[in-house]
mmCIF file of C-alpha atoms in Angstrom:
data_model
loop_
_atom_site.group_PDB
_atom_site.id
_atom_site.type_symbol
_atom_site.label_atom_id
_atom_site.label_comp_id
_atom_site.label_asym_id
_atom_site.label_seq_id
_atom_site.Cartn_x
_atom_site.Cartn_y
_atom_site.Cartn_z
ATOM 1 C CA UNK A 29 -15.132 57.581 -80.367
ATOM 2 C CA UNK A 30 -12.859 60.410 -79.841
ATOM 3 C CA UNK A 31 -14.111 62.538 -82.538
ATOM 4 C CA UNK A 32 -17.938 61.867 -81.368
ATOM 5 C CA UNK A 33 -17.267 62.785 -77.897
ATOM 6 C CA UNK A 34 -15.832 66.219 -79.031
ATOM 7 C CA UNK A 35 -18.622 66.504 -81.586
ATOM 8 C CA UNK A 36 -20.490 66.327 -78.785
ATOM 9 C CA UNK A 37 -19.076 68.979 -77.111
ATOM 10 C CA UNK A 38 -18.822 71.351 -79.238
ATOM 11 C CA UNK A 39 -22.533 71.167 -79.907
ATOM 12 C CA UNK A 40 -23.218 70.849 -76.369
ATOM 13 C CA UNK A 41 -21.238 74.725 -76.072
ATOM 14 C CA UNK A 42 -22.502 76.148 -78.522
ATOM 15 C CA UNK A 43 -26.445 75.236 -78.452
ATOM 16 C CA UNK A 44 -25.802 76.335 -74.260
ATOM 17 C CA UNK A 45 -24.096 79.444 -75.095
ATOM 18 C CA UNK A 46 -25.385 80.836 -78.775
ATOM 19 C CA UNK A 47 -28.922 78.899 -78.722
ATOM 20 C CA UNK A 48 -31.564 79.075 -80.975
ATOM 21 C CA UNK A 49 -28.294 80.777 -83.676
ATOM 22 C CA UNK A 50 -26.595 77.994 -83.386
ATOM 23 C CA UNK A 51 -29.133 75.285 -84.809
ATOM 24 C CA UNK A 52 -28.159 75.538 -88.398
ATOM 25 C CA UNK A 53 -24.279 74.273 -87.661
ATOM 26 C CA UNK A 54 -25.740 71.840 -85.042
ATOM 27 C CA UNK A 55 -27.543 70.367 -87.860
ATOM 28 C CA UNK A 56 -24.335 70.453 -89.901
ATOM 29 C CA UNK A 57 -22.765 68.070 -87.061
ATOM 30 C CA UNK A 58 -25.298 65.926 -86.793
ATOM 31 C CA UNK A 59 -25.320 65.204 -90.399
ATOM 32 C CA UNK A 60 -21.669 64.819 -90.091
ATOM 33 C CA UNK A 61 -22.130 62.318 -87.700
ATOM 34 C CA UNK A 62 -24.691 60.344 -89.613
ATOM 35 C CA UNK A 63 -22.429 60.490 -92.548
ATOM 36 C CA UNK A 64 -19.396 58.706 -90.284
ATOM 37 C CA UNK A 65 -21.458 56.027 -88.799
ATOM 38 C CA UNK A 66 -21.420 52.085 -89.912
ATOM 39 C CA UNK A 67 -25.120 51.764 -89.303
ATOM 40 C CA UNK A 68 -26.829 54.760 -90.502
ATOM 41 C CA UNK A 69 -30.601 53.560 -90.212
ATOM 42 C CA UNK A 70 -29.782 52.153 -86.386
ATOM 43 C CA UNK A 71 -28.453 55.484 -85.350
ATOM 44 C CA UNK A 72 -30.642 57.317 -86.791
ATOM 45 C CA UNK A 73 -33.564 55.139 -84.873
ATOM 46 C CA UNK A 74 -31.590 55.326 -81.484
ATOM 47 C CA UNK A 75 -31.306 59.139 -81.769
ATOM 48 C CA UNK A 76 -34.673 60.023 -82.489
ATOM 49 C CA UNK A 77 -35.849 57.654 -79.527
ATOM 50 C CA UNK A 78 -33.752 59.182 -76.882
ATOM 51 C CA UNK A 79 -33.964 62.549 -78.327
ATOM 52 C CA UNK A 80 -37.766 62.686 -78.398
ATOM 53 C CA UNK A 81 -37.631 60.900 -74.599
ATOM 54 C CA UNK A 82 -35.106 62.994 -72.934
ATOM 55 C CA UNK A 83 -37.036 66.170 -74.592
ATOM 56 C CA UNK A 84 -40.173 64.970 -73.432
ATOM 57 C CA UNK A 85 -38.287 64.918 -69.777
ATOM 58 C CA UNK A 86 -37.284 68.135 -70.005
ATOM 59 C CA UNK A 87 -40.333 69.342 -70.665
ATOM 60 C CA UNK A 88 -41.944 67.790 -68.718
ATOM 61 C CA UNK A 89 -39.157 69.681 -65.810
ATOM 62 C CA UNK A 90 -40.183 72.869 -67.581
ATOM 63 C CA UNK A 91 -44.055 72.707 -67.096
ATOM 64 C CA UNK A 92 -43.025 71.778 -63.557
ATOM 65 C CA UNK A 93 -41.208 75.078 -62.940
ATOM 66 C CA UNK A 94 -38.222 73.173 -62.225
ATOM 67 C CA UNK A 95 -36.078 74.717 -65.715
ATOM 68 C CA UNK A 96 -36.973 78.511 -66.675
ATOM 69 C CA UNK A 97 -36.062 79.596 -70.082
ATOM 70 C CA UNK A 98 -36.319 83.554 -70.866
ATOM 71 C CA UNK A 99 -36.818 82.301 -74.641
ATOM 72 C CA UNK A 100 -38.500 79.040 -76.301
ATOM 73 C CA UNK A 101 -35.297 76.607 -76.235
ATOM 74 C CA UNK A 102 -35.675 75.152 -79.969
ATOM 75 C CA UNK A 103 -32.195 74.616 -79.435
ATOM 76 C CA UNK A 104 -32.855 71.861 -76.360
ATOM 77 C CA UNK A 105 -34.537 69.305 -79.193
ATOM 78 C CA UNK A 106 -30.406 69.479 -80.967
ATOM 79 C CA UNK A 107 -29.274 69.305 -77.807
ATOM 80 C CA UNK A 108 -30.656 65.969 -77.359
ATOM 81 C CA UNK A 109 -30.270 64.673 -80.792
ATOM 82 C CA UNK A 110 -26.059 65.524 -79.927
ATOM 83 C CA UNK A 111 -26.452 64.053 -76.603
ATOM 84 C CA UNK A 112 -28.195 60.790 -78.680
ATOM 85 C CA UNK A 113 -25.253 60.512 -80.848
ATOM 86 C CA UNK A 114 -23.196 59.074 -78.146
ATOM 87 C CA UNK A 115 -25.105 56.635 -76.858
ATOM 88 C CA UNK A 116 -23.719 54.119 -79.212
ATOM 89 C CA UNK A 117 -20.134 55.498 -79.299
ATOM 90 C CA UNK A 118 -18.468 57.694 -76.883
ATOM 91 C CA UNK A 119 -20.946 56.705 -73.750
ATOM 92 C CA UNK A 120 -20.784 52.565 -75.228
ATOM 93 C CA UNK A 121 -18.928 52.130 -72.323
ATOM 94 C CA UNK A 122 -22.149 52.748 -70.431
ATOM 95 C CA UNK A 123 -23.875 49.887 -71.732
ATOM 96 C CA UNK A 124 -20.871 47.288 -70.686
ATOM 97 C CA UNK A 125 -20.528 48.284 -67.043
ATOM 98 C CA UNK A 126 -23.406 47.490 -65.140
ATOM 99 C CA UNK A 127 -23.297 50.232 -63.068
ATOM 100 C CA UNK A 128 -21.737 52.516 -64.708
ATOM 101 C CA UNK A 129 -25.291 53.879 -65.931
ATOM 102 C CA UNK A 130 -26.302 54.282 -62.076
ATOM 103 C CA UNK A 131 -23.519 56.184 -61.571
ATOM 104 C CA UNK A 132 -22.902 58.822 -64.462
ATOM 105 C CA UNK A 133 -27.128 59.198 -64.403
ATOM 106 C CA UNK A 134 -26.851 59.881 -60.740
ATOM 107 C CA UNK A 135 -23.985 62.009 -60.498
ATOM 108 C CA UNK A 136 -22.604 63.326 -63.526
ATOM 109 C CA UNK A 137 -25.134 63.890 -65.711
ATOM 110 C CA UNK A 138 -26.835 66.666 -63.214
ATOM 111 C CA UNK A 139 -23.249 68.914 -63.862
ATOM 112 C CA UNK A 140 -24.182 69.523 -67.410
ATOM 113 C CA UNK A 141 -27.241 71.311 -66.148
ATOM 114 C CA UNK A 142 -25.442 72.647 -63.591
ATOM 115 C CA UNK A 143 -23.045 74.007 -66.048
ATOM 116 C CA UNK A 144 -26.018 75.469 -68.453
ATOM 117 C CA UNK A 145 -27.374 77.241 -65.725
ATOM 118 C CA UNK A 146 -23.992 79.206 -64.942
ATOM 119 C CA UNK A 147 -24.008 80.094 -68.790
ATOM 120 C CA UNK A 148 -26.839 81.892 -68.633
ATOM 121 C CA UNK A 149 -28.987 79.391 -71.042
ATOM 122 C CA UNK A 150 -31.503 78.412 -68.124
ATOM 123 C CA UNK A 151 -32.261 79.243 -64.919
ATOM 124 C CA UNK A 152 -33.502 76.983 -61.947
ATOM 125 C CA UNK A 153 -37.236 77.520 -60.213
ATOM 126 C CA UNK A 154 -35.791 74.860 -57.313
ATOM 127 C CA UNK A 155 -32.976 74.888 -55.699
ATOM 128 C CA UNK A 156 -29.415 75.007 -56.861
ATOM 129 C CA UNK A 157 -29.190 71.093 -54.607
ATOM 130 C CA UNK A 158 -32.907 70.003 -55.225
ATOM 131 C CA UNK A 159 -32.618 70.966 -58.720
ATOM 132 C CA UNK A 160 -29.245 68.521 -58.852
ATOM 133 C CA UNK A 161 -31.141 65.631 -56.632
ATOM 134 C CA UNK A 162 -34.068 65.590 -58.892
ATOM 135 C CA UNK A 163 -32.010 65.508 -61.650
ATOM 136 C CA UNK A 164 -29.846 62.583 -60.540
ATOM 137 C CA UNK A 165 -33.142 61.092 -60.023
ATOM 138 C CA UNK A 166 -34.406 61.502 -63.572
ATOM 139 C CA UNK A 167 -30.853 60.787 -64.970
ATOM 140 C CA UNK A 168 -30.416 57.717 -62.920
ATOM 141 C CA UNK A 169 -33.609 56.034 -65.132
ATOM 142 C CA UNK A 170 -32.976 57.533 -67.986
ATOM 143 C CA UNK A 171 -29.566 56.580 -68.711
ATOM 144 C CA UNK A 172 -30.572 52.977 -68.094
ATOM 145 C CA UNK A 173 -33.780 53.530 -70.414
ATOM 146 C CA UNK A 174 -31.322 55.387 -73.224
ATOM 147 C CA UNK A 175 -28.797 52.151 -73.029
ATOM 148 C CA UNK A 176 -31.693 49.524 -73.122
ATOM 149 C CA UNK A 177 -32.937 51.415 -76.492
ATOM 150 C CA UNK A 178 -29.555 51.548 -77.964
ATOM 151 C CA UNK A 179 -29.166 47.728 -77.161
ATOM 152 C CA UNK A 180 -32.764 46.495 -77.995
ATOM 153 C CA UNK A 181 -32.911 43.921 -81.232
ATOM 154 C CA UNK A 182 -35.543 46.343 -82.932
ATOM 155 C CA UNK A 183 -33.398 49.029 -82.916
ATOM 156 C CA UNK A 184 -31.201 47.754 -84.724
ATOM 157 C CA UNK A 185 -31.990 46.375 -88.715
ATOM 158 C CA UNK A 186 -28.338 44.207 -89.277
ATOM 159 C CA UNK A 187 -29.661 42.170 -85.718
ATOM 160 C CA UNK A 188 -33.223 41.631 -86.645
ATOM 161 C CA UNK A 189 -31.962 39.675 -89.736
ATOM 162 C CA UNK A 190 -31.024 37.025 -87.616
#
């Protein structure tokens, strides 16, 4: 858990900060990651569903003018495919608490944005505070969406046996 949440991390820095250059080592982690997991097949399925959602989302905030990127963030699709590779692991908590997926969506998950913005990897067509409101908004359903994929029985192979 510990070493997928600063996996995480350090992906999450250096996609923000170096970009589109730092892909190649991103995909070094991710494979790392794969390689460390029990269920290799399930992960793999859970990341590729979130990823390719939350991408679509952002998007999706892109074509909206809500994100502005001064170059075509290849980078974003790793970005998610980290982010994916907690679901089951450092964020499982998420799934346990009830509201716990409320909460981070609404208010936590905005910062990381937030935070990308002040590094220079995007910039904001809204408002510093709309841009955070709309993005607890989307947050606040896709967290629950992202924890009712990593939990759904077709997800995962060892479960369907059953």
């Amino acid at each position: 858990m510990i070493i997928n949440a600063l996996l995480f991390n350090a992906l999450w820095l250096g996609l923000v900060v170096i970009g589109n250059a730092f892909i190649p080592l991103a995909i070094i982690g991710l494979c790392f990651h794969l390689c460390i997991v029990n269920n290799t097949l399930h992960e793999a399925k859970v990341m590729a569903a979130v990823a390719g959602i939350g991408l679509l989302a952002d998007v999706l905030l892109t074509f909206a003018g809500v994100f502005e990127f001064t170059a075509t963030p290849y980078w974003l699709l790793f970005l998610w495919l980290a982010f994916a590779s907690t679901i089951n692991h450092s964020l499982k908590w998420v799934a346990r608490l009830p509201y716990a997926a409320h909460i981070s969506g609404l208010l936590f998950a905005p910062l990381s944005y937030l935070a990308a913005e002040r590094l220079g990897a995007v910039s904001f067509g809204l408002s510093t505070l709309s841009t955070y409101l709309l993005l607890g908004v989307v947050w606040l359903l896709l967290l629950n969406v992202f924890v009712l994929i990593s939990t759904a029985r077709r997800f995962n192979y060892a479960k369907s046996l059953q």
